[in-house]
Coordinates of C-alpha atoms in Angstrom, one line a residue:
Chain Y
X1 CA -20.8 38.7 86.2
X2 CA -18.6 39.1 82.7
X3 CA -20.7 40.9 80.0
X4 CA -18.8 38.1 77.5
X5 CA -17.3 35.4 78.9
X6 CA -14.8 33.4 76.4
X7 CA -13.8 30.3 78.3
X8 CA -11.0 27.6 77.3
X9 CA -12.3 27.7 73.5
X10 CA -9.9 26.1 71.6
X11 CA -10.9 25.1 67.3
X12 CA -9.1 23.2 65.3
X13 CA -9.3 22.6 62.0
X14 CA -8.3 19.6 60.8
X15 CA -5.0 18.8 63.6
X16 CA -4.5 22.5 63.5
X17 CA -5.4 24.9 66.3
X18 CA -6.5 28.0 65.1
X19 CA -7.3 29.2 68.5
X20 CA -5.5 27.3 72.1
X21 CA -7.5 27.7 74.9
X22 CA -7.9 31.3 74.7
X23 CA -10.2 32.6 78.2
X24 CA -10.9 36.5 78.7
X25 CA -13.5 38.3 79.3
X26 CA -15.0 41.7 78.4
X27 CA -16.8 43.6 80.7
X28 CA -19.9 46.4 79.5
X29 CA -19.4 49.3 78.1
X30 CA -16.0 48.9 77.6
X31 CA -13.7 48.8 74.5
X32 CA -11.4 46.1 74.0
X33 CA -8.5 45.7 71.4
X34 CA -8.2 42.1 70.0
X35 CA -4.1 42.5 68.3
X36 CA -1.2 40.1 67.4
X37 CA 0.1 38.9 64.1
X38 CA -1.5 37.5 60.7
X39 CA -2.8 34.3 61.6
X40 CA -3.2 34.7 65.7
X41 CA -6.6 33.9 65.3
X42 CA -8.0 37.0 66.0
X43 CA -10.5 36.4 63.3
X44 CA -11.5 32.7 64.3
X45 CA -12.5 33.8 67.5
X46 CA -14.7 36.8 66.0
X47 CA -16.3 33.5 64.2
X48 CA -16.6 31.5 67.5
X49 CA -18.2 33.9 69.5
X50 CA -20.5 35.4 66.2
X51 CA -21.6 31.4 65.6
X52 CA -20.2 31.1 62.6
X53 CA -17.7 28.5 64.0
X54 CA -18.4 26.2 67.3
X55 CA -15.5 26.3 69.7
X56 CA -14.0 22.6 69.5
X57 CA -13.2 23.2 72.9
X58 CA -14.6 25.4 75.5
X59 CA -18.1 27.8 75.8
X60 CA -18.6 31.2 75.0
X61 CA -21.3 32.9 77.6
X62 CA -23.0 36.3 77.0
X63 CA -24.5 37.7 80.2
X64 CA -24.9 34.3 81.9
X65 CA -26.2 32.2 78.7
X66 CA -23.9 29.8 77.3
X67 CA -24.3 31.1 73.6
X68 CA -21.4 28.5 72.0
X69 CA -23.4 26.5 69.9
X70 CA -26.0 28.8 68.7
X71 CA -26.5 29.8 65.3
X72 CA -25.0 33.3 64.3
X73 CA -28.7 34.4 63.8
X74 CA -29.7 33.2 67.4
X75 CA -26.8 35.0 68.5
X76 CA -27.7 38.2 66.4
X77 CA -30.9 38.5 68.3
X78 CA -29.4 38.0 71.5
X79 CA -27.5 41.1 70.7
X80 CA -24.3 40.7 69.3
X81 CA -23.1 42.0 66.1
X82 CA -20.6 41.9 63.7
X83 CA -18.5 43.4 60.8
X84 CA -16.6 41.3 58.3
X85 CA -12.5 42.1 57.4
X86 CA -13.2 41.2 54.1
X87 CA -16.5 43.5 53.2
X88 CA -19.6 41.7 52.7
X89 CA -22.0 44.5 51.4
X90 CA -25.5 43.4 49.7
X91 CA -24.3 44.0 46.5
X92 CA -27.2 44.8 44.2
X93 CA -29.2 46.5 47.4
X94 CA -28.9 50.0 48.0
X95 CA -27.2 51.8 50.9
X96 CA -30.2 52.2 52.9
X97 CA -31.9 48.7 51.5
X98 CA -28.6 47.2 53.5
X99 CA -29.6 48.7 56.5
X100 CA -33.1 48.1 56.2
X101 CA -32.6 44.8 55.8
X102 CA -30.7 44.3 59.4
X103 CA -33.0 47.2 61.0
X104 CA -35.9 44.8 60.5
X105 CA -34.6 42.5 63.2
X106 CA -36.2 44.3 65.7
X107 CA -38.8 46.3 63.7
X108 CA -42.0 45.7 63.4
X109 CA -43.3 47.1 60.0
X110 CA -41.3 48.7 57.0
X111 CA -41.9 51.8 58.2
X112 CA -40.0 51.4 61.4
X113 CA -37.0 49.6 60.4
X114 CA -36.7 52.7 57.5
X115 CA -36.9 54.8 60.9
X116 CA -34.3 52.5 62.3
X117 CA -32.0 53.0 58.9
X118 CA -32.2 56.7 58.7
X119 CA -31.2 57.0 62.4
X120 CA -28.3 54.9 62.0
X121 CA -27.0 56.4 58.4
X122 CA -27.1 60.2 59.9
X123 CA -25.2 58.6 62.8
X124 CA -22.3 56.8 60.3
X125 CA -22.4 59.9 58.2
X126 CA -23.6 57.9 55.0
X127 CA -27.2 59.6 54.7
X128 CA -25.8 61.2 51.4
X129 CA -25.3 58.0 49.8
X130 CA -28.8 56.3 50.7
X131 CA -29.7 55.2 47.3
X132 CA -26.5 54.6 46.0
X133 CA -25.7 50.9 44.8
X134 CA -23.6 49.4 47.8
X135 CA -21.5 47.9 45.2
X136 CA -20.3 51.3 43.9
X137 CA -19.3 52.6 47.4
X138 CA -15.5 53.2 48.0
X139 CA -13.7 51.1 50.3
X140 CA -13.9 53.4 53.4
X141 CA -18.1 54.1 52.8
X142 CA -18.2 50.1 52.8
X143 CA -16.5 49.7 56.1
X144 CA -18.5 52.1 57.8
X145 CA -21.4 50.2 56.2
X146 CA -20.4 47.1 57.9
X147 CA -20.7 49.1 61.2
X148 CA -24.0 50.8 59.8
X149 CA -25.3 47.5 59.1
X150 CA -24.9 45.7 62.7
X151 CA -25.8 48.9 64.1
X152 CA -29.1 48.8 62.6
X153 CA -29.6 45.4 64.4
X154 CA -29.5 47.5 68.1
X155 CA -27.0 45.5 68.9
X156 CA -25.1 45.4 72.8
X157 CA -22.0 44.2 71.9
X158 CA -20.3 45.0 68.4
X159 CA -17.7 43.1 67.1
X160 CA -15.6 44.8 65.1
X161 CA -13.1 43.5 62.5
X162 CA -10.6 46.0 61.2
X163 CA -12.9 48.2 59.9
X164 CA -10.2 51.0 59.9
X165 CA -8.3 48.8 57.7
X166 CA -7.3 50.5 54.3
X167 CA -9.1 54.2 55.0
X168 CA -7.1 56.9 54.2
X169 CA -6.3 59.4 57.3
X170 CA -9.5 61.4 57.2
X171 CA -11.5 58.6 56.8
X172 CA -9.7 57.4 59.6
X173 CA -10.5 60.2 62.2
X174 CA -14.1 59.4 61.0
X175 CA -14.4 56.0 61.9
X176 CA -12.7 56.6 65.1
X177 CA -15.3 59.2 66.1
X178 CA -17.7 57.0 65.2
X179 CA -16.2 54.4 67.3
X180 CA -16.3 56.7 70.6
X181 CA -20.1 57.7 69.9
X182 CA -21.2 54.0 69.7
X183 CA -19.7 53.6 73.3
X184 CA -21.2 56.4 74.6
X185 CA -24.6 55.2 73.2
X186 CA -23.5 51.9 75.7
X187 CA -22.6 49.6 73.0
X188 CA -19.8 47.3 74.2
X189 CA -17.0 47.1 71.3
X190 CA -14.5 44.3 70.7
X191 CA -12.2 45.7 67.9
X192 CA -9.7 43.9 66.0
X193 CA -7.2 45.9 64.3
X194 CA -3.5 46.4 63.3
X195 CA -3.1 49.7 63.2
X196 CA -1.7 50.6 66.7
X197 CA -1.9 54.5 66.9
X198 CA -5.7 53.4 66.7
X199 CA -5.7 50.6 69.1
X200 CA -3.5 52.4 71.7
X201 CA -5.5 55.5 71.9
X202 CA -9.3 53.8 71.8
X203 CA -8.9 50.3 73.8
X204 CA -9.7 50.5 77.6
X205 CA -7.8 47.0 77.5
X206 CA -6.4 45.0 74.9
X207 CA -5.9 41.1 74.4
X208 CA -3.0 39.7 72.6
X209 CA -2.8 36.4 70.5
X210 CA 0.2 34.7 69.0
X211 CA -0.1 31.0 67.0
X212 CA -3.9 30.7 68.4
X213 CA -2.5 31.2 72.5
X214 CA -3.3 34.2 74.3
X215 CA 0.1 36.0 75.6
X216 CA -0.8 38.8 77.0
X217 CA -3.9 40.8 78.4
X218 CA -3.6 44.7 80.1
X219 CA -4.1 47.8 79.7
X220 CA -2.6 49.7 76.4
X221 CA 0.5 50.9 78.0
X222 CA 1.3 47.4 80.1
X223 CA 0.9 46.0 76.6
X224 CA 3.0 48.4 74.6
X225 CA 5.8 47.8 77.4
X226 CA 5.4 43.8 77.5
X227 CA 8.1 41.8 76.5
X228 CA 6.5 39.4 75.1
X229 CA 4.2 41.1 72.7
X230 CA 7.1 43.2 71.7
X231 CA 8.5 40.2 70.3
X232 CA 5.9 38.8 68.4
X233 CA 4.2 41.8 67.8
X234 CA 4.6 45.0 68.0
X235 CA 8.8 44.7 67.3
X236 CA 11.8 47.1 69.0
X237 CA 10.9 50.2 66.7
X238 CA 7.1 50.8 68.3
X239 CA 8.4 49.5 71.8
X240 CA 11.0 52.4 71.9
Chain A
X1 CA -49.8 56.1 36.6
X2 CA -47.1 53.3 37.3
X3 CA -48.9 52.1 40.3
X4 CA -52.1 51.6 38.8
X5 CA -50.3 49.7 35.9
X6 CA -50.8 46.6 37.6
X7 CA -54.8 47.0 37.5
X8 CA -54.8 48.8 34.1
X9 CA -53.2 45.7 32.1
X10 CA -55.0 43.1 34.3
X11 CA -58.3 45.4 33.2
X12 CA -57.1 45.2 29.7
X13 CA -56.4 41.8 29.5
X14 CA -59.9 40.9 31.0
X15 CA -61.4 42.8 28.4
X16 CA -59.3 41.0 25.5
X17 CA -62.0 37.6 25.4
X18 CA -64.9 39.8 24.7
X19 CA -63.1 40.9 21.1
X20 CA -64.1 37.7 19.5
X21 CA -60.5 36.1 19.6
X22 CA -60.3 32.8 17.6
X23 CA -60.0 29.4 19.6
X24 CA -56.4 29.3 18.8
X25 CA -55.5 33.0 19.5
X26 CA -57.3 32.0 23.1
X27 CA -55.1 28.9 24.0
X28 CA -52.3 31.0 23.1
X29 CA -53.2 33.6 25.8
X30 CA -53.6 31.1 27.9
X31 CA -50.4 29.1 27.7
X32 CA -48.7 33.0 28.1
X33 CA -50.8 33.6 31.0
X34 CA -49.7 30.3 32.5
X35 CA -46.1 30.5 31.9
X36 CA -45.6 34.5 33.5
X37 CA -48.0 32.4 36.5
X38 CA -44.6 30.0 36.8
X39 CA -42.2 32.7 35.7
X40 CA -43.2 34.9 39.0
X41 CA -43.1 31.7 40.8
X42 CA -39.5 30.6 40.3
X43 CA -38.4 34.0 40.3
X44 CA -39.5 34.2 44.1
X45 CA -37.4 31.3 44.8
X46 CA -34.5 31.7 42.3
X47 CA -34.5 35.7 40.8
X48 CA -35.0 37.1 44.2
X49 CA -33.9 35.2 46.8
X50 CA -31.0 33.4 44.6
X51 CA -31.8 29.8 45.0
X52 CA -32.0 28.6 41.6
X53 CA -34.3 25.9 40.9
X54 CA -33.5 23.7 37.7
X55 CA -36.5 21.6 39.4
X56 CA -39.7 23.2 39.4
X57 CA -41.6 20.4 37.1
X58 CA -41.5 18.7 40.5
X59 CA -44.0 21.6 41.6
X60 CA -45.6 21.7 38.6
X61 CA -46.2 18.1 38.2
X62 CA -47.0 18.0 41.7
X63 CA -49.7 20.5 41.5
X64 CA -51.4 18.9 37.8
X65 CA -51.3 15.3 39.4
X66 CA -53.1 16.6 42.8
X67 CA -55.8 17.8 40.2
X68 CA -55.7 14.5 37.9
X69 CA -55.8 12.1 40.9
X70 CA -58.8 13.6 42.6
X71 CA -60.5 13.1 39.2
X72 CA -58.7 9.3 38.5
X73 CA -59.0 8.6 42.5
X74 CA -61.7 10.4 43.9
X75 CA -63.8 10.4 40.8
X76 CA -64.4 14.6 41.9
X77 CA -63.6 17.5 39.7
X78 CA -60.3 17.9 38.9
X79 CA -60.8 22.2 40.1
X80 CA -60.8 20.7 43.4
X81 CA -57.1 20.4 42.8
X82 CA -56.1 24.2 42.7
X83 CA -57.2 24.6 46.5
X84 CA -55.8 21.4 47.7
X85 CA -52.6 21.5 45.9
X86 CA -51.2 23.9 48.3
X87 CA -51.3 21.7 50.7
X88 CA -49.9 18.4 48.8
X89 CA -47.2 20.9 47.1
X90 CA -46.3 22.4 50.5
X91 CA -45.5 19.2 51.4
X92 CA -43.3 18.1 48.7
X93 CA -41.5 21.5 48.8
X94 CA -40.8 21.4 52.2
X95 CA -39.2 17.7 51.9
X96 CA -37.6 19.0 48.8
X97 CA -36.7 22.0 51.2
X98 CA -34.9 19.7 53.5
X99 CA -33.2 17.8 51.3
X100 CA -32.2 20.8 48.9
X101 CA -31.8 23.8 51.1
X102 CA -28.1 22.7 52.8
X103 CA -26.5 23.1 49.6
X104 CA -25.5 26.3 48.3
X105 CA -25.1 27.7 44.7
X106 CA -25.0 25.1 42.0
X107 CA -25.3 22.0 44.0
X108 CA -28.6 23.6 45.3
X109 CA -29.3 24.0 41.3
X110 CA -28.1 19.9 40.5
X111 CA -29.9 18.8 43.8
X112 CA -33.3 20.6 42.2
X113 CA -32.5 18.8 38.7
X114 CA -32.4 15.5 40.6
X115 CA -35.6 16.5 42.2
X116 CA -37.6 16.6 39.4
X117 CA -36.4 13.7 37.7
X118 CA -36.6 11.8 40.7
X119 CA -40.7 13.0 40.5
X120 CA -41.3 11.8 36.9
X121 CA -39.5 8.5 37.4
X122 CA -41.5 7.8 40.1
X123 CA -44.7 9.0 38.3
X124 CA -43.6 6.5 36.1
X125 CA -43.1 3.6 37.7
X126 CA -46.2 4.0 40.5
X127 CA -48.3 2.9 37.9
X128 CA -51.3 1.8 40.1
X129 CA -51.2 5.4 42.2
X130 CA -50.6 7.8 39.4
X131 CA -51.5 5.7 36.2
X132 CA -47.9 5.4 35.0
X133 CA -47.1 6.5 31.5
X134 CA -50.5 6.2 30.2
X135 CA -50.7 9.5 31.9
X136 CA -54.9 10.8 33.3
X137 CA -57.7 11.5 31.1
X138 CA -60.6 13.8 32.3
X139 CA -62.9 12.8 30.1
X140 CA -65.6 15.5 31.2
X141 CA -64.2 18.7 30.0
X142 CA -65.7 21.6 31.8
X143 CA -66.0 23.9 29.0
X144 CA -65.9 23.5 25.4
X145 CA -65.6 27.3 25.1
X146 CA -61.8 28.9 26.3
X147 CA -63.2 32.3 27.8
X148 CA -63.4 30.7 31.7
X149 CA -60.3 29.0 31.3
X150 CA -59.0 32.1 30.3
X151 CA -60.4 34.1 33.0
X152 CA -59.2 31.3 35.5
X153 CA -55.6 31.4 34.7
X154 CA -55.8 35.2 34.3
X155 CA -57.4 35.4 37.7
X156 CA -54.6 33.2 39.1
X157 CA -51.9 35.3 37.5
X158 CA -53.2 38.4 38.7
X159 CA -53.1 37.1 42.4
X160 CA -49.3 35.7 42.3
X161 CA -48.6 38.8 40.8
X162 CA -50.2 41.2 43.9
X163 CA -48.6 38.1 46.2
X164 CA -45.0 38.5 44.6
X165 CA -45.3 42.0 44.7
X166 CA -46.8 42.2 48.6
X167 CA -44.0 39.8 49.6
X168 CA -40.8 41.4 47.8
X169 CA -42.5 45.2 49.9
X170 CA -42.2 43.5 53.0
X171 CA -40.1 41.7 55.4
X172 CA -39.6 38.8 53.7
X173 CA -38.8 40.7 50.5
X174 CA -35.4 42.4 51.9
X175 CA -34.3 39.2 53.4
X176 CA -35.1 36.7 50.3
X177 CA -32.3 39.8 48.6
X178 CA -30.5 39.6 51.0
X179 CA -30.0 36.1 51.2
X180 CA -29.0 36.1 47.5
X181 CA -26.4 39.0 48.0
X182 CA -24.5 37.3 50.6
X183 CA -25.9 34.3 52.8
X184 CA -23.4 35.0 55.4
X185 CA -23.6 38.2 55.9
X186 CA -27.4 37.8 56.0
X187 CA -26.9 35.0 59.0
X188 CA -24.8 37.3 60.8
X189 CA -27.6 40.3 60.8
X190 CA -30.2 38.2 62.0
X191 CA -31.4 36.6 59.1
X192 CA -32.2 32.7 59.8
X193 CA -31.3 32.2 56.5
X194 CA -32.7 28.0 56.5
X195 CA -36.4 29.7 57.2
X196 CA -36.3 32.1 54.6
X197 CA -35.1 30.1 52.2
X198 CA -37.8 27.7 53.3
X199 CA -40.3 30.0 52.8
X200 CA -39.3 31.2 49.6
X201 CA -39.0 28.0 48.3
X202 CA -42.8 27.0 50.2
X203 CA -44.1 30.3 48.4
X204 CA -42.9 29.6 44.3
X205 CA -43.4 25.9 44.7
X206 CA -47.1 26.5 46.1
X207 CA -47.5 29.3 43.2
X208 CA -46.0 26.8 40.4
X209 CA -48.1 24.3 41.6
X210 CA -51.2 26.3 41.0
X211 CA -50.3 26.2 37.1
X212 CA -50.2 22.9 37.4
X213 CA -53.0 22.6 38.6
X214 CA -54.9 24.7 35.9
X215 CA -52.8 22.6 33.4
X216 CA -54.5 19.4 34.6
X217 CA -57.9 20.8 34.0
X218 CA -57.1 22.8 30.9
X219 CA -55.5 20.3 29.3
X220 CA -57.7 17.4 30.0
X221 CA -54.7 15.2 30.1
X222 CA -51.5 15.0 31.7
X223 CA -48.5 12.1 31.4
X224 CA -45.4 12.0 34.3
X225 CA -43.5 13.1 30.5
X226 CA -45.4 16.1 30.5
X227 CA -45.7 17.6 33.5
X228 CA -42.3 16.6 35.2
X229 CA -40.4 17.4 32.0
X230 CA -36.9 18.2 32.7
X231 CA -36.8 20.8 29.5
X232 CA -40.1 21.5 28.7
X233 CA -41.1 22.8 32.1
X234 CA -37.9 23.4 34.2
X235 CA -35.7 24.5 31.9
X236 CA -38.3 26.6 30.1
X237 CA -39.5 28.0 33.5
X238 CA -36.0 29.3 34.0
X239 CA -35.4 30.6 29.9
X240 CA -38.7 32.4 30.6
X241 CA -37.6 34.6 33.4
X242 CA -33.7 35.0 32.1
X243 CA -35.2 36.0 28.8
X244 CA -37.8 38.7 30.4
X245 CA -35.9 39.7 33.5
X246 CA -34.7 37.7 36.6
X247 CA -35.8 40.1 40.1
X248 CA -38.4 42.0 37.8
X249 CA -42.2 42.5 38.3
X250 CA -42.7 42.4 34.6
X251 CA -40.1 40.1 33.4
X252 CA -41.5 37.1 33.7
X253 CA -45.2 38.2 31.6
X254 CA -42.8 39.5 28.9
X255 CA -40.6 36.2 28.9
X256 CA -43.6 34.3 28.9
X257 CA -45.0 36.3 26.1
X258 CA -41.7 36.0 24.2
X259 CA -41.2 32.2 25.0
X260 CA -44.7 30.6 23.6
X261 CA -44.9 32.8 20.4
X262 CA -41.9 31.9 19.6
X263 CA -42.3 27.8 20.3
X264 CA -45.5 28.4 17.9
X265 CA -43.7 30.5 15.3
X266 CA -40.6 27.8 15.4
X267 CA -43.3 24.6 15.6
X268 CA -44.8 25.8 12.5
X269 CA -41.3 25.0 10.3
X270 CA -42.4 22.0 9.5
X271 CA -38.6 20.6 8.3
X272 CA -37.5 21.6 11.4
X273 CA -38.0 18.6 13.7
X274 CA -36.4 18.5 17.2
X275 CA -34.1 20.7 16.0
X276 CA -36.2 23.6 17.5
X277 CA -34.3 23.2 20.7
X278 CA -31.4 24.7 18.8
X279 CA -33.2 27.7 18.7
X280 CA -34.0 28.4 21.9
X281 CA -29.9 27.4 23.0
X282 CA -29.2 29.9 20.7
X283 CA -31.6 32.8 22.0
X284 CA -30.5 32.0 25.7
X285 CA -26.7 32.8 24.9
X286 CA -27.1 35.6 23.3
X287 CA -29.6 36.7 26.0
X288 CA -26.9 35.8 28.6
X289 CA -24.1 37.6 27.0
X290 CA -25.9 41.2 25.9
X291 CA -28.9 41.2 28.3
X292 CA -27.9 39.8 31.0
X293 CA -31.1 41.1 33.3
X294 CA -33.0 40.1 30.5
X295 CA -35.6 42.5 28.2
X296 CA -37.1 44.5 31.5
X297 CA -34.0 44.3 33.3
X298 CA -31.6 45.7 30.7
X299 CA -34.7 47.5 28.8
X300 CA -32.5 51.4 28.5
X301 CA -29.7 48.8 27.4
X302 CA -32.0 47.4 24.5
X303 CA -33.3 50.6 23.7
X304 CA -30.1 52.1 23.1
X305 CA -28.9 49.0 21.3
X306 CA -31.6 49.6 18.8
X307 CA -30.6 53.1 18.4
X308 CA -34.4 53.8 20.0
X309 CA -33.2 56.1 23.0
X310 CA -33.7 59.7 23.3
X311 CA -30.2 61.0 23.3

């Protein structure tokens, strides 16, 4: 039985398919890399399967229940989390107050999801900056906020939306550590991401769109030497 | 010290009838007392959780005709109507809620508008329900005296105060903020945004309708012109908290405080006509433009502006 199954979803908007019947599926505990172009639809399918979109076509299932058509909070609960590309940071809350928030999915009383927070700030490295605004926080603290954030929500699958995107190469090595200690924790990861140094080395598999259609699916050194993604992709430069 | 502060000025201002305060001096407490009561009310709904209301006459009207009709109707005391408006304003808020609560930002804010308008029309027109425009009359006034309506609204005030505070420490405090940071995000960690917002809006609406309520009964007469007033109650409701400071315990007593002394002071021009409404305009843009959290909100701001801070 897939952990994830994404079957046949197609979405349109309008008469435009943002996604073609796309099928794969991820299997637990594993890390998979979601690549190909601007505009593949790599981030419309993180909205399909997250509920923020319903699949025009096709049903998302996560361990055996058809979850396509839930709302992105039903899905929450059911234990799948997310990170946004473009930051979405409570603003005028602090640090911790972000994480609190999300923490008290599953907690009972203040004083466990605070318990819930603290864990999960010491384990993204942001403790120092509990009480700072979140709207003050560089651009690499936010990203790993994201990731705080739907970590706080003890989540089963993450979702995972170029959150290395724009970090400089320290904060890099970072979030890639932090990456690798969520899997070991058990947490099954779908990543998008363009950097490819990063994809190659952390994906067990990778799935490749193009213009909403899936082209290619294998492990990071079948893609890397796949003719097709070469072309759309990843160009003659990387491939040699 | 700051968390007795609460008990301290409640203490305080229970104490402040037994000074021998003039008639007028009382009504004035009172109609400060009230306004801070709807203040912390829409600043549940609107300050905290960032759904702004331009439409709570509806609740307040609601609330003040729940009182007068049990008195017009019923022919029983008009009090009756503080305990069973939660029930009739729950009711309205929650259709309101329905209606309302799909729209985001400012069509949430022109939706609420409609609202009340929609209420006082109907007020209005319903003249053999609610009496129509020549409004209820409670002709038995409980007290000639203003110390127990004074210790009724103060009572009331007192309790939304410990309720908005108990709320924003729990739970439903972090989501209502979150909700207003970004809905979205919120959604996607969990939050089921429609329910908070729902209860949010349930929560100020029940509140507001509570002054109403008291308004009714203080008052001894209310007219759908009064109550539902698009200006006079909404509008004020909302230039109250912006002037004292939106997402603040204190901002809505000190808007309050702020707001009726200075429709008293301005009242008592006598050339000035309607023209008071200038006024007000006036103090909201400048409020908007160098306070922006309002007085509590921006308070080290002001200070410094004054030239009052300590270096």
């Amino acid at each position: 039985m897939p952990f994830l199954e994404i079957k046949n979803v197609s979405r349109f908007f309008g008469g435009l398919a943002a996604i073609k019947s796309v099928s794969f599926e991820i299997n637990k505990g594993e890390i998979l890399g979601l690549i190909g172009p601007n505009g593949a639809g790599k981030t419309t399918l993180f909205n399909v399967v997250n509920g923020f979109y319903h699949p025009s076509r096709g049903e998302v299932s996560f361990r055996t229940e058809r979850i396509s058509g839930l709302k992105p909070h039903q899905i929450c609960r059911r234990g799948i989390a997310r990170t946004f590309q473009v930051v979405k940071p409570l603003q005028r809350m602090s640090v911790l107050d972000n994480v609190v928030a999300s923490a008290f999915l599953r907690a009972k009383d203040r004083a466990e999801a605070l318990g819930i927070a603290n864990d999960v700030l010491d384990f993204t490295g942001l403790a120092d900056d509990r009480d700072v605004l979140s709207k003050g926080l560089p651009l690499g603290k936010r990203k790993r906020l994201e990731i705080a954030r739907a970590l706080a929500t003890r989540p089963e699958l993450l979702l995972l939306d170029e959150s290395f995107a724009g970090l400089n190469p320290a904060e890099l090595d970072a979030s890639i550590g932090i990456v690798r200690k969520i899997r070991e924790q058990g947490i099954t990861i779908m990543i998008i991401e363009h950097h490819m140094k990063v994809i190659m080395a952390i994906s067990d598999r990778i799935v490749v769109l193009n213009y909403g259609e899936k082209i290619a699916e294998g492990a990071p050194l079948e893609i890397r030497n796949n003719p097709q993604v070469v072309e759309a992709y990843l160009g003659e430069a990387q491939s040699a | 010290m700051k968390r007795y502060l609460p008990y301290i000025i409640a203490g305080l201002l229970a104490l402040l009838p037994l000074a021998g305060l003039s008639s007028y001096v009382m009504h004035i407490l009172i109609l400060v007392i009230m306004w801070a009561v709807i203040g912390m009310a829409w600043n549940l709904l609107s300050g905290y959780c960032g759904q702004v209301s331009f439409g709570h006459a509806a609740f307040f009207g609601t609330g003040a005709y729940t009182a007068g009709m049990l008195y017009s109707k019923l022919g029983i005391s008009g009090w009756w109507g503080i305990p069973l408006s939660v029930i009739v304003v729950s009711v309205f808020a929650l259709v309101i809620g329905y209606i309302c609560l799909r729209l985001r930002g400012p069509f949430f804010a022109l939706a609420t508008l409609s609202m009340g308008v929609i209420l006082r029309i109907t007020a209005e027109n319903m003249v053999d329900f609610t009496g129509g425009d020549l409004g209820i009359m409670i002709r038995e006034r409980s007290w000639v005296e203003k110390t127990w309506y004074y210790y009724i609204i103060l009572a009331i005030a007192v309790g939304t105060f410990l309720a908005v505070k108990q709320v924003m420490e729990s739970k439903l405090g972090y989501y209502f903020v979150a909700i207003r940071e970004d809905q979205d995000a919120a959604e996607s960690l969990g939050i089921n945004t429609t329910l908070y917002k729902t209860i949010a809006l349930v929560l100020s609406a029940v509140l507001t309708g509570f002054a109403g309520a008291f308004y009714t009964n203080y008052m001894g007469y209310i007219d759908p012109k009064v109550v539902f007033a698009l200006h006079d109650i909404s509008i004020v409701t909302i230039m109250v908290v912006m002037v004292g400071g939106v997402a603040t315990y204190w901002g809505p007593g000190v808007g309050a405080i702020i707001m009726v002394l200075l429709a008293e002071v301005i009242r008592s021009i006598p050339t000035l006509g309607t023209a008071h409404q200038t006024f007000f305009g006036i103090l909201l843009i400048v409020i908007i433009i160098f306070l922006p959290n309002g007085i509590v909100g921006d308070f080290a701001k002001l200070k410094r502006m004054l030239g009052m801070a300590k270096t």
